[in-house]
XYZ file of C-alpha atoms in Angstrom:
785
model
C -44.386 54.461 -105.613
C -41.380 54.952 -104.279
C -40.632 58.152 -101.958
C -37.277 59.257 -105.176
C -40.596 58.470 -107.625
C -43.047 60.321 -105.993
C -40.418 63.147 -105.559
C -39.514 63.238 -109.528
C -43.301 62.865 -110.953
C -44.185 66.173 -108.436
C -41.347 68.113 -110.109
C -41.575 66.322 -113.759
C -45.519 67.515 -113.625
C -44.871 71.294 -112.122
C -42.222 71.846 -115.436
C -44.296 70.227 -117.811
C -47.260 71.937 -116.894
C -45.027 75.241 -117.236
C -43.208 73.927 -120.451
C -46.444 73.123 -121.878
C -48.214 76.578 -121.097
C -45.239 78.930 -121.583
C -45.057 77.204 -125.244
C -48.170 76.651 -126.054
C -48.907 80.837 -125.651
C -45.289 81.201 -127.317
C -47.030 78.883 -130.207
C -50.048 81.487 -130.783
C -48.027 84.481 -131.030
C -49.264 85.186 -127.563
C -47.983 87.942 -124.754
C -47.724 86.313 -121.454
C -48.919 88.774 -119.232
C -50.784 88.253 -116.125
C -53.967 88.009 -116.562
C -54.648 85.476 -119.660
C -51.579 83.805 -118.135
C -53.493 83.172 -115.039
C -56.347 82.091 -116.572
C -53.982 79.524 -119.159
C -52.644 78.487 -116.003
C -56.373 78.311 -114.077
C -57.659 75.852 -117.495
C -54.577 74.096 -117.406
C -55.074 73.176 -113.976
C -58.308 72.721 -114.504
C -58.305 69.861 -117.438
C -55.041 67.686 -115.504
C -56.968 67.818 -112.084
C -60.854 66.359 -114.856
C -58.689 64.083 -115.951
C -57.657 62.616 -112.393
C -54.231 63.359 -112.554
C -52.785 62.619 -109.448
C -50.099 60.945 -109.526
C -47.721 60.465 -106.462
C -49.699 62.351 -104.176
C -49.533 64.844 -106.161
C -53.461 67.453 -106.155
C -52.919 69.702 -109.630
C -55.496 71.889 -108.212
C -52.497 73.042 -105.089
C -51.596 74.801 -108.277
C -54.484 77.033 -109.071
C -53.027 80.370 -109.801
C -55.672 81.874 -107.151
C -53.996 79.353 -104.396
C -50.445 79.891 -104.921
C -51.244 81.738 -101.380
C -51.652 78.502 -99.818
C -48.979 77.007 -101.038
C -46.158 79.263 -100.378
C -43.598 76.797 -99.458
C -44.499 74.934 -102.895
C -44.619 77.719 -104.849
C -40.728 78.775 -103.760
C -39.317 76.102 -104.375
C -40.682 76.601 -107.996
C -39.669 80.443 -108.334
C -35.882 78.838 -107.157
C -35.598 75.886 -109.946
C -37.042 78.607 -112.648
C -34.673 81.635 -111.812
C -31.852 79.111 -112.467
C -34.096 77.735 -115.361
C -34.037 74.328 -114.226
C -37.477 73.742 -114.990
C -38.155 72.256 -117.921
C -35.344 70.457 -117.350
C -33.068 69.095 -120.121
C -34.497 67.477 -122.856
C -37.640 69.346 -122.289
C -40.066 71.495 -124.126
C -38.911 74.921 -122.702
C -40.137 78.438 -122.760
C -38.132 81.346 -124.317
C -36.789 84.057 -121.787
C -40.419 86.738 -121.798
C -42.182 83.392 -121.127
C -39.645 82.440 -117.905
C -39.851 86.335 -117.216
C -43.846 87.045 -117.293
C -44.276 83.441 -114.564
C -41.863 85.000 -112.802
C -43.365 88.142 -112.562
C -46.929 86.471 -112.318
C -45.497 84.824 -108.948
C -43.513 86.612 -107.195
C -46.184 89.801 -107.245
C -48.381 86.790 -105.569
C -46.416 86.105 -102.944
C -44.476 89.699 -102.237
C -47.984 90.867 -101.816
C -49.687 88.455 -99.464
C -46.011 88.451 -97.595
C -45.899 92.509 -97.673
C -49.672 92.578 -96.351
C -49.181 89.947 -93.549
C -45.353 89.792 -92.591
C -43.738 86.762 -91.526
C -40.105 87.613 -90.683
C -39.781 83.560 -87.752
C -38.113 83.298 -85.477
C -34.061 83.608 -84.207
C -34.056 80.861 -80.705
C -35.178 83.111 -77.412
C -30.735 81.532 -76.312
C -28.184 81.776 -78.739
C -24.652 81.000 -77.023
C -21.980 82.730 -78.544
C -19.378 80.396 -80.629
C -16.057 79.685 -80.272
C -15.283 82.914 -82.669
C -17.370 85.216 -81.029
C -16.222 84.533 -77.620
C -12.350 85.917 -78.535
C -13.407 88.430 -80.311
C -16.241 89.391 -76.858
C -13.341 88.762 -74.928
C -11.166 90.945 -77.037
C -13.813 94.078 -77.374
C -14.786 93.761 -73.827
C -10.752 93.571 -72.278
C -8.431 94.240 -75.153
C -7.025 90.669 -74.691
C -6.477 88.465 -77.299
C -6.763 84.977 -76.415
C -6.899 81.709 -78.174
C -10.706 80.697 -78.183
C -9.414 77.226 -79.442
C -7.437 76.781 -76.938
C -10.336 76.777 -73.861
C -13.423 75.911 -75.466
C -14.604 73.065 -78.012
C -15.350 72.889 -81.643
C -18.994 74.568 -82.323
C -21.484 72.362 -85.117
C -21.948 73.729 -88.143
C -25.568 73.718 -89.936
C -26.837 74.819 -92.959
C -22.948 76.223 -93.781
C -22.030 77.455 -90.693
C -21.440 76.982 -86.936
C -23.463 80.195 -84.925
C -27.084 78.353 -85.695
C -26.751 74.755 -83.537
C -25.910 76.579 -80.671
C -28.525 77.579 -78.398
C -27.555 74.026 -75.836
C -24.400 74.422 -73.048
C -24.031 71.287 -71.688
C -22.404 70.268 -68.297
C -19.342 69.159 -69.835
C -19.569 72.915 -71.495
C -20.518 74.657 -68.898
C -17.354 73.936 -67.084
C -15.332 74.653 -70.336
C -16.605 77.706 -70.206
C -16.552 78.687 -66.162
C -12.172 77.051 -66.388
C -11.922 80.128 -69.081
C -13.762 82.665 -67.318
C -10.820 81.312 -64.966
C -8.008 82.127 -66.783
C -8.898 84.482 -68.647
C -9.848 86.703 -65.845
C -6.321 85.994 -63.266
C -4.875 87.093 -67.457
C -6.453 90.104 -67.351
C -6.150 90.976 -63.938
C -2.463 89.947 -63.914
C -3.039 87.695 -61.255
C 0.337 85.518 -60.557
C -0.177 82.212 -61.182
C 0.493 79.681 -57.837
C 3.281 78.239 -60.074
C 5.164 79.039 -62.907
C 3.170 78.500 -66.103
C 3.877 78.514 -69.439
C 2.727 77.480 -72.701
C 5.063 75.382 -76.424
C 4.103 77.223 -79.877
C 4.295 74.827 -82.268
C 5.319 74.822 -86.084
C 3.371 72.828 -88.974
C 5.156 70.401 -89.761
C 4.281 70.692 -93.034
C 5.609 74.453 -93.199
C 8.782 75.386 -95.665
C 11.476 77.618 -93.974
C 13.499 77.698 -96.369
C 12.329 82.310 -97.368
C 10.862 85.283 -95.245
C 8.147 84.881 -92.797
C 5.435 88.087 -92.937
C 6.026 90.232 -89.855
C 9.561 88.974 -90.018
C 12.735 91.640 -90.655
C 14.056 91.296 -93.815
C 17.043 89.726 -94.777
C 15.751 86.356 -92.400
C 13.951 83.072 -93.612
C 11.786 80.881 -91.945
C 11.019 80.647 -87.998
C 7.613 81.944 -86.897
C 5.856 85.424 -85.363
C 3.862 84.554 -82.228
C 2.091 87.286 -80.383
C 1.699 86.303 -76.826
C 0.095 88.218 -73.822
C 2.688 88.331 -71.121
C 0.421 88.011 -68.048
C 2.836 90.612 -65.287
C 5.910 92.126 -65.829
C 9.079 90.509 -65.466
C 11.658 87.686 -66.704
C 10.322 84.817 -69.073
C 12.829 81.861 -70.532
C 12.345 81.209 -74.047
C 13.804 78.721 -75.196
C 14.237 76.894 -78.993
C 14.226 73.865 -80.037
C 14.555 73.032 -84.002
C 13.652 70.157 -86.200
C 14.480 66.890 -86.691
C 13.645 63.240 -88.804
C 13.092 60.164 -88.375
C 16.284 59.384 -87.093
C 16.680 62.347 -84.519
C 19.576 64.303 -86.491
C 18.503 68.809 -87.013
C 16.937 68.758 -90.132
C 19.193 70.966 -92.826
C 22.351 71.610 -90.230
C 24.902 71.386 -92.464
C 26.918 74.896 -91.960
C 26.511 77.421 -89.217
C 23.406 79.522 -89.501
C 22.407 82.153 -86.864
C 19.249 82.118 -85.513
C 17.572 85.897 -83.608
C 15.180 86.313 -81.221
C 13.260 89.211 -81.325
C 10.706 91.549 -79.772
C 8.323 93.414 -80.631
C 11.010 93.379 -83.967
C 13.083 94.538 -81.231
C 16.310 92.072 -81.727
C 17.169 90.691 -77.914
C 19.678 87.914 -78.555
C 21.755 86.234 -81.224
C 22.378 82.149 -81.192
C 24.956 80.458 -83.240
C 23.956 77.212 -85.182
C 27.134 74.452 -86.607
C 27.232 71.373 -87.739
C 27.336 68.454 -85.379
C 30.573 66.582 -85.944
C 28.710 63.171 -84.497
C 25.190 61.852 -84.190
C 25.856 61.630 -80.575
C 26.110 65.704 -80.825
C 22.796 66.134 -82.864
C 21.022 65.565 -79.377
C 21.949 68.624 -77.849
C 22.585 70.925 -81.262
C 20.034 72.953 -79.595
C 20.815 73.314 -75.981
C 21.509 76.423 -76.158
C 18.554 78.130 -77.656
C 17.395 79.563 -73.999
C 16.973 82.315 -72.746
C 15.494 84.702 -69.521
C 14.224 87.723 -71.958
C 12.316 90.769 -69.808
C 9.123 92.010 -70.730
C 6.363 93.828 -69.411
C 2.782 93.094 -69.561
C 0.139 92.086 -72.661
C 0.288 91.039 -75.324
C 3.813 91.253 -77.277
C 5.219 89.995 -80.867
C 7.797 87.447 -80.698
C 9.867 86.614 -83.201
C 12.561 83.778 -83.246
C 13.810 83.661 -87.290
C 17.264 82.488 -88.591
C 20.143 85.166 -91.045
C 19.708 84.462 -94.266
C 22.339 82.936 -95.997
C 23.229 84.117 -99.594
C 21.865 82.445 -101.996
C 21.601 80.960 -105.757
C 18.713 80.012 -108.396
C 19.859 75.953 -109.374
C 20.618 75.823 -112.500
C 18.168 73.187 -113.537
C 16.113 71.672 -116.450
C 13.496 71.949 -114.392
C 11.702 74.493 -112.035
C 12.892 73.400 -108.542
C 10.436 72.512 -106.092
C 9.255 75.572 -103.890
C 8.486 72.449 -101.038
C 10.774 71.229 -98.478
C 9.888 69.378 -95.182
C 9.997 65.958 -96.333
C 13.114 63.599 -95.510
C 12.551 61.345 -98.127
C 11.587 63.335 -101.044
C 12.568 67.442 -100.419
C 14.917 67.528 -96.788
C 14.658 70.695 -95.657
C 18.407 72.622 -96.811
C 18.916 74.596 -93.615
C 17.323 74.407 -90.477
C 14.149 75.397 -89.353
C 12.095 76.030 -85.462
C 9.897 72.443 -84.545
C 8.590 74.847 -80.934
C 9.311 77.424 -78.876
C 8.334 77.014 -75.512
C 8.109 80.408 -72.636
C 7.575 79.498 -69.392
C 7.330 82.015 -66.250
C 7.474 85.095 -65.016
C 10.604 85.043 -62.831
C 11.705 87.284 -60.670
C 7.425 89.856 -60.809
C 7.419 92.914 -60.588
C 4.293 93.009 -60.876
C 0.863 92.674 -63.672
C 2.506 96.502 -64.527
C 0.144 98.509 -67.023
C -1.173 95.883 -69.884
C -4.194 97.392 -72.116
C -6.429 94.663 -70.125
C -6.004 96.289 -67.142
C -6.213 100.350 -68.821
C -9.550 98.389 -69.842
C -11.059 97.743 -66.925
C -9.849 99.855 -64.219
C -11.295 102.905 -64.695
C -10.285 104.009 -61.934
C -8.652 102.701 -59.228
C -8.053 103.405 -55.458
C -5.439 105.145 -53.352
C -6.843 103.546 -49.783
C -8.698 101.068 -48.511
C -11.334 103.311 -48.069
C -11.754 104.211 -52.000
C -12.317 100.819 -52.651
C -15.935 100.609 -52.638
C -17.091 103.695 -55.256
C -13.717 102.600 -57.669
C -15.183 99.000 -57.437
C -18.909 99.919 -58.149
C -18.394 102.629 -60.879
C -15.319 98.954 -62.424
C -18.448 96.424 -62.436
C -21.470 98.154 -63.780
C -18.790 99.734 -67.054
C -17.694 96.022 -67.760
C -21.627 94.358 -67.095
C -22.528 97.150 -69.220
C -21.155 96.099 -72.056
C -20.378 92.519 -71.539
C -24.696 92.663 -71.573
C -24.765 95.009 -73.474
C -27.809 96.492 -72.101
C -28.118 98.777 -68.555
C -27.695 97.274 -66.166
C -30.161 96.468 -63.450
C -29.459 96.889 -59.638
C -30.361 93.384 -58.925
C -28.100 92.150 -62.174
C -25.097 93.742 -59.588
C -26.596 91.388 -57.127
C -24.509 88.144 -56.984
C -20.826 90.022 -59.207
C -20.767 92.737 -56.373
C -21.868 90.005 -53.282
C -18.788 88.077 -54.843
C -16.018 90.921 -54.694
C -17.524 91.738 -51.149
C -16.783 88.349 -50.119
C -13.745 88.345 -51.852
C -12.332 91.299 -51.013
C -12.309 90.966 -47.874
C -9.397 87.425 -47.631
C -7.774 88.757 -51.048
C -8.106 92.223 -51.607
C -9.649 94.547 -53.989
C -7.837 93.130 -57.190
C -8.892 90.019 -56.179
C -12.844 90.830 -55.472
C -12.737 92.662 -58.884
C -11.567 89.024 -60.291
C -13.815 87.503 -58.982
C -16.669 89.617 -59.975
C -14.725 89.228 -63.363
C -14.938 86.138 -63.591
C -19.228 86.074 -61.798
C -19.833 88.146 -65.734
C -18.245 85.365 -67.980
C -19.992 82.597 -66.379
C -23.486 85.015 -66.362
C -26.051 83.283 -69.255
C -26.933 86.885 -70.270
C -22.597 87.225 -71.212
C -22.761 83.620 -72.675
C -26.342 84.184 -74.456
C -27.711 85.798 -76.581
C -31.111 86.730 -75.066
C -34.194 87.721 -76.858
C -37.424 87.085 -75.765
C -41.029 87.863 -76.898
C -42.922 91.253 -75.319
C -44.632 90.379 -72.107
C -47.765 91.940 -74.141
C -47.520 89.540 -77.532
C -50.114 87.290 -78.306
C -48.979 83.939 -79.475
C -47.917 83.961 -83.708
C -48.464 88.213 -83.239
C -45.199 89.502 -85.398
C -43.169 91.718 -83.508
C -40.291 94.470 -84.155
C -37.111 93.479 -81.412
C -35.716 96.508 -79.491
C -33.539 99.079 -80.688
C -30.593 96.687 -77.880
C -31.821 92.688 -79.270
C -31.248 95.316 -83.405
C -28.025 96.173 -81.929
C -26.495 93.170 -80.766
C -27.951 91.607 -84.462
C -26.109 94.636 -86.285
C -22.908 93.759 -83.980
C -23.108 89.738 -84.284
C -23.883 90.240 -87.885
C -20.757 92.612 -88.983
C -18.307 91.706 -86.551
C -19.097 89.078 -84.924
C -18.533 90.015 -81.424
C -20.510 92.247 -78.776
C -21.621 96.061 -79.445
C -18.768 98.618 -79.507
C -20.074 102.029 -76.530
C -20.972 104.603 -79.979
C -23.995 101.776 -81.362
C -24.742 100.892 -77.608
C -25.414 103.483 -76.775
C -27.636 104.709 -79.861
C -29.016 102.258 -79.051
C -30.334 102.774 -75.161
C -31.474 106.208 -76.270
C -34.109 104.241 -79.208
C -32.685 106.024 -82.015
C -31.258 102.914 -84.000
C -34.693 102.012 -85.670
C -34.139 105.069 -87.352
C -33.762 104.460 -91.283
C -30.485 107.422 -90.855
C -29.092 106.274 -88.014
C -29.091 102.925 -89.412
C -27.738 103.399 -92.191
C -25.391 105.545 -90.845
C -24.236 102.612 -87.866
C -24.238 100.005 -91.111
C -21.552 101.947 -92.837
C -19.427 102.835 -90.150
C -18.984 99.412 -89.134
C -17.892 98.064 -92.323
C -15.372 101.122 -92.715
C -13.885 100.014 -89.134
C -11.292 96.878 -89.291
C -13.120 95.142 -86.703
C -15.917 93.681 -89.823
C -12.346 91.976 -90.975
C -15.012 89.033 -89.386
C -16.862 89.164 -92.646
C -13.804 88.067 -94.547
C -12.691 85.008 -92.110
C -16.178 83.848 -89.803
C -18.262 84.561 -92.812
C -16.522 84.021 -96.188
C -14.863 82.013 -94.480
C -16.975 79.416 -94.220
C -19.348 80.245 -97.166
C -16.780 79.246 -99.112
C -15.120 76.496 -97.203
C -11.820 78.469 -96.857
C -11.802 76.818 -93.213
C -11.578 73.390 -94.380
C -8.384 73.922 -96.514
C -6.340 73.673 -92.921
C -7.319 69.228 -93.025
C -6.999 69.472 -97.161
C -3.292 67.443 -97.216
C -3.013 66.406 -101.237
C -1.519 63.010 -101.640
C 2.405 64.081 -101.851
C 3.254 61.889 -104.253
C 1.198 63.270 -107.091
C 1.536 66.937 -106.005
C 4.732 67.126 -103.720
C 5.451 70.756 -104.424
C 2.306 71.555 -101.641
C 3.505 72.576 -98.852
C 1.658 75.033 -95.370
C 2.636 78.088 -97.346
C 1.045 77.161 -100.282
C -2.090 76.675 -97.524
C -2.265 79.127 -96.122
C -0.792 81.533 -99.124
C -4.659 79.732 -101.145
C -6.357 81.207 -98.023
C -4.551 84.113 -97.861
C -5.620 84.856 -101.889
C -9.155 85.104 -101.312
C -9.832 86.506 -97.962
C -7.471 89.677 -99.733
C -10.073 88.986 -102.734
C -13.527 89.415 -100.292
C -11.809 92.214 -98.957
C -11.416 93.859 -101.782
C -15.120 93.685 -102.287
C -15.690 94.822 -98.841
C -13.430 97.463 -98.030
C -13.903 99.062 -101.481
C -17.229 98.828 -101.536
C -17.861 97.583 -104.807
C -20.312 95.125 -107.291
C -20.646 91.300 -105.489
C -20.255 90.500 -108.824
C -16.866 91.384 -108.762
C -16.135 87.970 -106.351
C -16.958 86.450 -109.895
C -16.008 88.581 -112.916
C -12.417 90.634 -110.803
C -9.408 90.645 -112.970
C -7.180 90.997 -110.655
C -6.435 89.240 -107.197
C -3.860 89.078 -104.527
C -0.567 87.382 -104.998
C 2.943 86.702 -103.241
C 5.822 84.451 -104.441
C 4.870 81.315 -103.608
C 1.552 81.468 -104.562
C 2.140 83.452 -108.626
C 5.499 80.635 -108.783
C 2.134 78.236 -108.474
C -0.041 80.335 -110.793
C 3.048 80.425 -112.726
C 2.985 83.549 -112.764
C 5.901 85.733 -113.005
C 7.880 89.139 -111.772
C 6.320 89.236 -108.585
C 8.997 88.522 -105.775
C 8.383 88.424 -101.351
C 6.538 87.462 -99.440
C 3.957 90.903 -99.050
C 0.866 89.649 -100.858
C 0.075 93.002 -102.933
C -3.432 93.006 -105.713
C -1.519 91.796 -109.404
C -3.733 93.328 -112.283
C -4.586 89.975 -114.926
C -4.943 90.895 -118.743
C -9.206 89.557 -120.053
C -7.687 85.724 -121.983
C -6.085 85.395 -118.211
C -6.151 82.122 -115.428
C -6.401 83.454 -112.579
C -8.782 85.770 -111.422
C -12.446 85.727 -109.693
C -13.858 83.061 -107.001
C -13.569 79.820 -109.354
C -10.949 80.002 -110.672
C -8.791 80.132 -106.792
C -6.423 77.089 -106.269
C -8.683 77.745 -102.083
C -12.346 76.879 -103.953
C -10.955 74.212 -106.762
C -8.485 72.419 -103.720
C -10.721 72.069 -101.119
C -13.448 70.831 -104.247
C -11.328 68.077 -104.893
C -9.766 64.859 -104.202
C -6.219 63.940 -102.954
C -5.157 62.093 -106.202
C -7.444 64.065 -108.671
C -9.879 66.801 -109.491
C -13.593 65.931 -108.310
C -16.252 67.562 -111.285
C -18.772 66.427 -108.467
C -17.408 68.123 -105.729
C -16.559 71.612 -107.399
C -20.508 71.218 -109.013
C -22.616 70.844 -105.988
C -20.572 73.404 -104.891
C -21.071 76.232 -106.966
C -24.492 74.945 -107.367
C -25.053 75.738 -103.692
C -23.074 78.198 -103.041
C -23.243 80.310 -105.870
C -26.713 79.142 -108.009
C -28.381 78.435 -103.758
C -29.756 75.083 -105.978
C -28.061 72.264 -103.939
C -29.175 69.731 -105.198
C -30.213 66.601 -102.818
C -27.881 64.395 -100.697
C -27.200 60.904 -102.366
C -30.022 58.495 -102.224
C -28.548 55.657 -99.404
C -27.000 52.458 -100.748
C -25.642 54.034 -104.112
C -21.516 53.398 -104.106
C -18.829 55.521 -104.322
C -17.491 55.797 -107.603
C -14.581 53.427 -106.825
C -10.504 54.660 -108.673
C -9.330 51.512 -108.467
C -12.022 49.757 -110.565
C -11.537 51.998 -114.431
C -8.455 52.849 -116.099
C -5.503 54.700 -114.079
C -5.944 56.193 -117.940
C -9.743 57.702 -117.997
C -10.102 61.235 -117.357
C -11.912 62.349 -114.069
C -14.341 62.750 -117.286
C -15.126 59.697 -118.134
C -14.756 57.864 -114.855
C -17.803 59.716 -114.222
C -19.456 58.119 -116.910
C -20.498 55.567 -114.372
C -22.501 57.161 -112.779
C -24.221 59.549 -115.801
C -24.570 55.738 -116.964
C -26.879 54.820 -113.450
C -30.507 56.326 -114.099
C -30.976 56.691 -110.178
C -27.302 58.615 -110.910
C -28.096 60.160 -113.318
C -30.785 62.801 -112.807
C -28.600 64.948 -110.139
C -25.944 63.925 -112.018
C -26.650 65.679 -115.594
C -27.362 68.465 -113.207
C -23.277 68.733 -111.074
C -21.131 67.125 -113.636
C -21.385 69.316 -115.902
C -21.153 72.492 -113.925
C -17.773 70.805 -112.772
C -16.225 69.898 -116.134
C -15.907 72.566 -116.998
C -13.127 73.762 -114.342
C -11.644 70.564 -115.522
C -7.820 72.721 -116.559
C -7.184 73.174 -113.166
C -5.650 69.866 -110.778
C -6.301 69.617 -108.161
C -3.904 71.907 -106.155
C -5.681 74.434 -108.255
C -2.942 74.603 -111.732
C -3.484 75.058 -114.891
C -3.573 72.902 -117.325
C -3.960 71.816 -121.261
C -3.782 67.862 -121.145
C -4.900 64.978 -118.828
C -2.764 61.662 -119.394
C -1.379 62.537 -122.213
C -5.050 63.799 -123.431
C -6.883 67.389 -124.372
C -8.020 68.491 -121.534
C -12.494 68.426 -122.411
C -13.324 71.218 -120.483
C -17.062 71.349 -122.342
C -19.796 72.025 -120.001
C -23.147 73.569 -119.112
C -25.706 75.000 -116.135
C -28.930 73.603 -115.026
C -30.029 76.075 -118.106
C -28.957 74.034 -120.717
C -26.698 76.776 -121.471
C -24.134 75.052 -123.487
C -20.139 76.370 -123.027
C -16.094 75.734 -122.811
C -14.106 76.347 -119.522
C -14.295 78.887 -116.622
C -14.902 81.721 -118.395
C -17.884 80.837 -120.250
C -19.039 78.914 -116.254
C -18.509 82.805 -115.334
C -20.741 84.346 -117.687
C -23.057 81.544 -118.064
C -23.322 82.965 -114.117
C -23.398 86.824 -115.120
C -25.945 86.741 -117.448
C -28.107 86.555 -114.483
C -26.325 87.869 -111.868
C -29.768 88.494 -109.764
C -29.109 84.560 -109.022
C -25.931 84.959 -107.685
C -26.846 87.864 -105.497
C -29.478 86.410 -104.645
C -27.099 83.095 -103.604
C -25.338 85.636 -101.487
C -27.931 87.183 -100.047
C -28.948 83.340 -99.173
C -25.820 83.330 -97.055
C -25.371 86.678 -95.120
C -29.223 85.996 -93.533
C -27.837 82.921 -92.323
C -24.977 83.662 -91.121
C -27.119 87.169 -89.647
C -29.835 85.360 -88.601
C -28.533 82.560 -87.084
C -31.210 79.751 -88.300
C -31.392 78.043 -91.500
C -33.508 80.523 -94.393
C -37.177 79.209 -94.595
C -40.011 79.475 -97.275
C -41.212 82.548 -96.308
C -37.987 84.742 -96.081
C -37.918 84.307 -99.820
C -39.689 87.654 -100.615
C -36.881 89.821 -98.499
C -34.526 87.988 -100.251
C -35.876 88.651 -103.859
C -36.459 93.175 -102.489
C -32.402 92.450 -100.883
C -31.491 92.295 -104.693
C -33.938 93.745 -106.049
C -32.786 97.191 -104.574
C -29.234 96.382 -105.031
C -29.639 95.813 -108.579
C -30.414 99.421 -108.004
C -26.883 99.949 -106.995
C -25.387 98.203 -109.197
C -24.996 94.776 -106.797
C -22.338 96.660 -103.997
C -21.842 95.674 -100.971
C -22.648 97.852 -98.692
C -26.319 97.580 -100.614
C -26.723 94.029 -99.575
C -25.670 93.835 -96.355
C -28.350 97.270 -95.780
C -30.298 95.039 -97.510
C -29.944 92.470 -95.049
C -30.351 95.091 -91.747
C -33.190 96.890 -93.049
C -34.993 93.523 -93.883
C -38.412 91.683 -91.835
C -36.537 88.515 -91.197
C -33.359 91.178 -89.201
C -35.492 93.644 -87.826
C -38.380 91.401 -86.307
C -39.776 88.736 -84.738
C -42.388 85.881 -84.464
C -43.814 85.194 -81.034
C -44.492 81.722 -79.843
């Protein structure tokens, strides 16, 4: 028997077993109480075993309820399938809802009881490197310095859906990147002058439409770019602006005079005038004069480059005009656009100035050389305490202070502090989150993590960054593990602006929003797609998640929200009137509206589509994996992809996918996946609402693995909300994976169920789910090697 057949028989046997038990009890009018349910299961298992039904490697004795705790991994799989009503499969006899609940209650109670008596929190890795996002946030909170970690460090590989899981290694190449990053950051934070004038070039994505206002720039302007830039020293810097050009190297959209404004922190600095070139040769120098010297103080400043908006009128056309304007041949730019901005300097440097990073570092500054040592012994330990997330010892101090003293002799006090900071930033105590077993911990025993480890777990979970002074102080005093203190800190941290990391980092990965950056639909079929729409998609979903977090709403509102967040660009795409301007605002929607919760967002619908068409398979898989928490098995090897060019282009996606469902090898999975995706067919590949496809009415009939049938996204949402514990459990699993930096195992299931049960009494408020995770056994405990 093949592996596939083994797996199919393995699950089918259990499905038929539980269905037969519950159905036979229902036929006899019996109530499936714990006592008679146990007896019936035992009796049925024995009878199956007596008939020698041990096919496909399945020993039905293992299903005996009295032995359930010996096979928790198997039974947790059964519970997961029962909870989503995937057992028994469609076409098999199904028990009633009361029988389902009785079976689940019995199995869960047995497993939860054993887990409470013998907790198994699993084991997080001893050494976990800060990933790119955590490193960037840690530098911000340690030094008050905004950096772009993506320019310094390579991308982290994701596992179990998140990029903070596979971060246990540090290859020589990666170490070299961290060393290089530490040198650049130390020099920038101190304000050390470079050996020669340096610079950066910031380029605008080529598919950005620059015909309307850019958020953060003054009203009355259009297009351009807003750049947050950290200047290392007080002094003069040269800015050079380049305009976009077409394939013929001619400046795009420059048909009439325009005015270009340069701003620093929203204050006008220079106004340039652009005139149309009179000959092709003049296009080469059309922007040559767009350069100037500006005088700025050290630190971060907002550099704005934008055009004064000329009056314009609405085009009177039979069709709505396209919003995307960046394609030379299809939809050329109507006005000039910014290609890149280069910043070089400093020239005529006036020293490091009083930047935020220097204020953070130099808590005291020597007035003469005799005070330098005492100042250093205050500065370095303070930085180390924050960076290492714990009190520092004399041994910790020895090396950084040694670097400080050696460099100070040659290059002075500030150079010595820079070298000590460099040593801190490349120390394993900063680059790694280290959790070591207590010295007296016996192998395979369970222990509570220390308050300091708990503080780091909490801060990297909620902020993706290091603990702040208050959290660290509470942990050092040993009070963080007290329930009331811990809850107070969690609520404080959720209210802090740094919890936005849950929006951008956690939700960005859970909901696949990061994938939007690599998505570009076929512009022949979707010519109105540009980066403006891409970013609006992402921002809408982030703002919905943030509203649930900030307002402490029920997490179910992620599915059932009767509001969304729109700007004019996105509202036009959705066909929602009376929304104007670049600012996102909350828009209340009617009950019968086409927009609302996550399943109606253009972001989700686009990342789960192909470039040319929708994909019920990708959408169905996304819902099963991220909303129901029951991902389908991976496709079998050597199964060919669906070839669009082998079927008529006039067929709907549903008709094309019939090929896979007709294949017995594929049908077992696609019969679960496809119906979920079919219910979202009213949304095209870029999330627009539609009622016809290829001239035919959309068939939006769908279903869930529990056998329920419905039509459209409203039916799908209601089907998911009928059993809210399933969605909340799936969300809790994702949050716990993100919080622990490891995949969820079967022994984590009792903790997940406890989180959901506790949150249910509070209407599944976001804070109740987070507090449940923070108070859970996997989060607060660890297993020794």
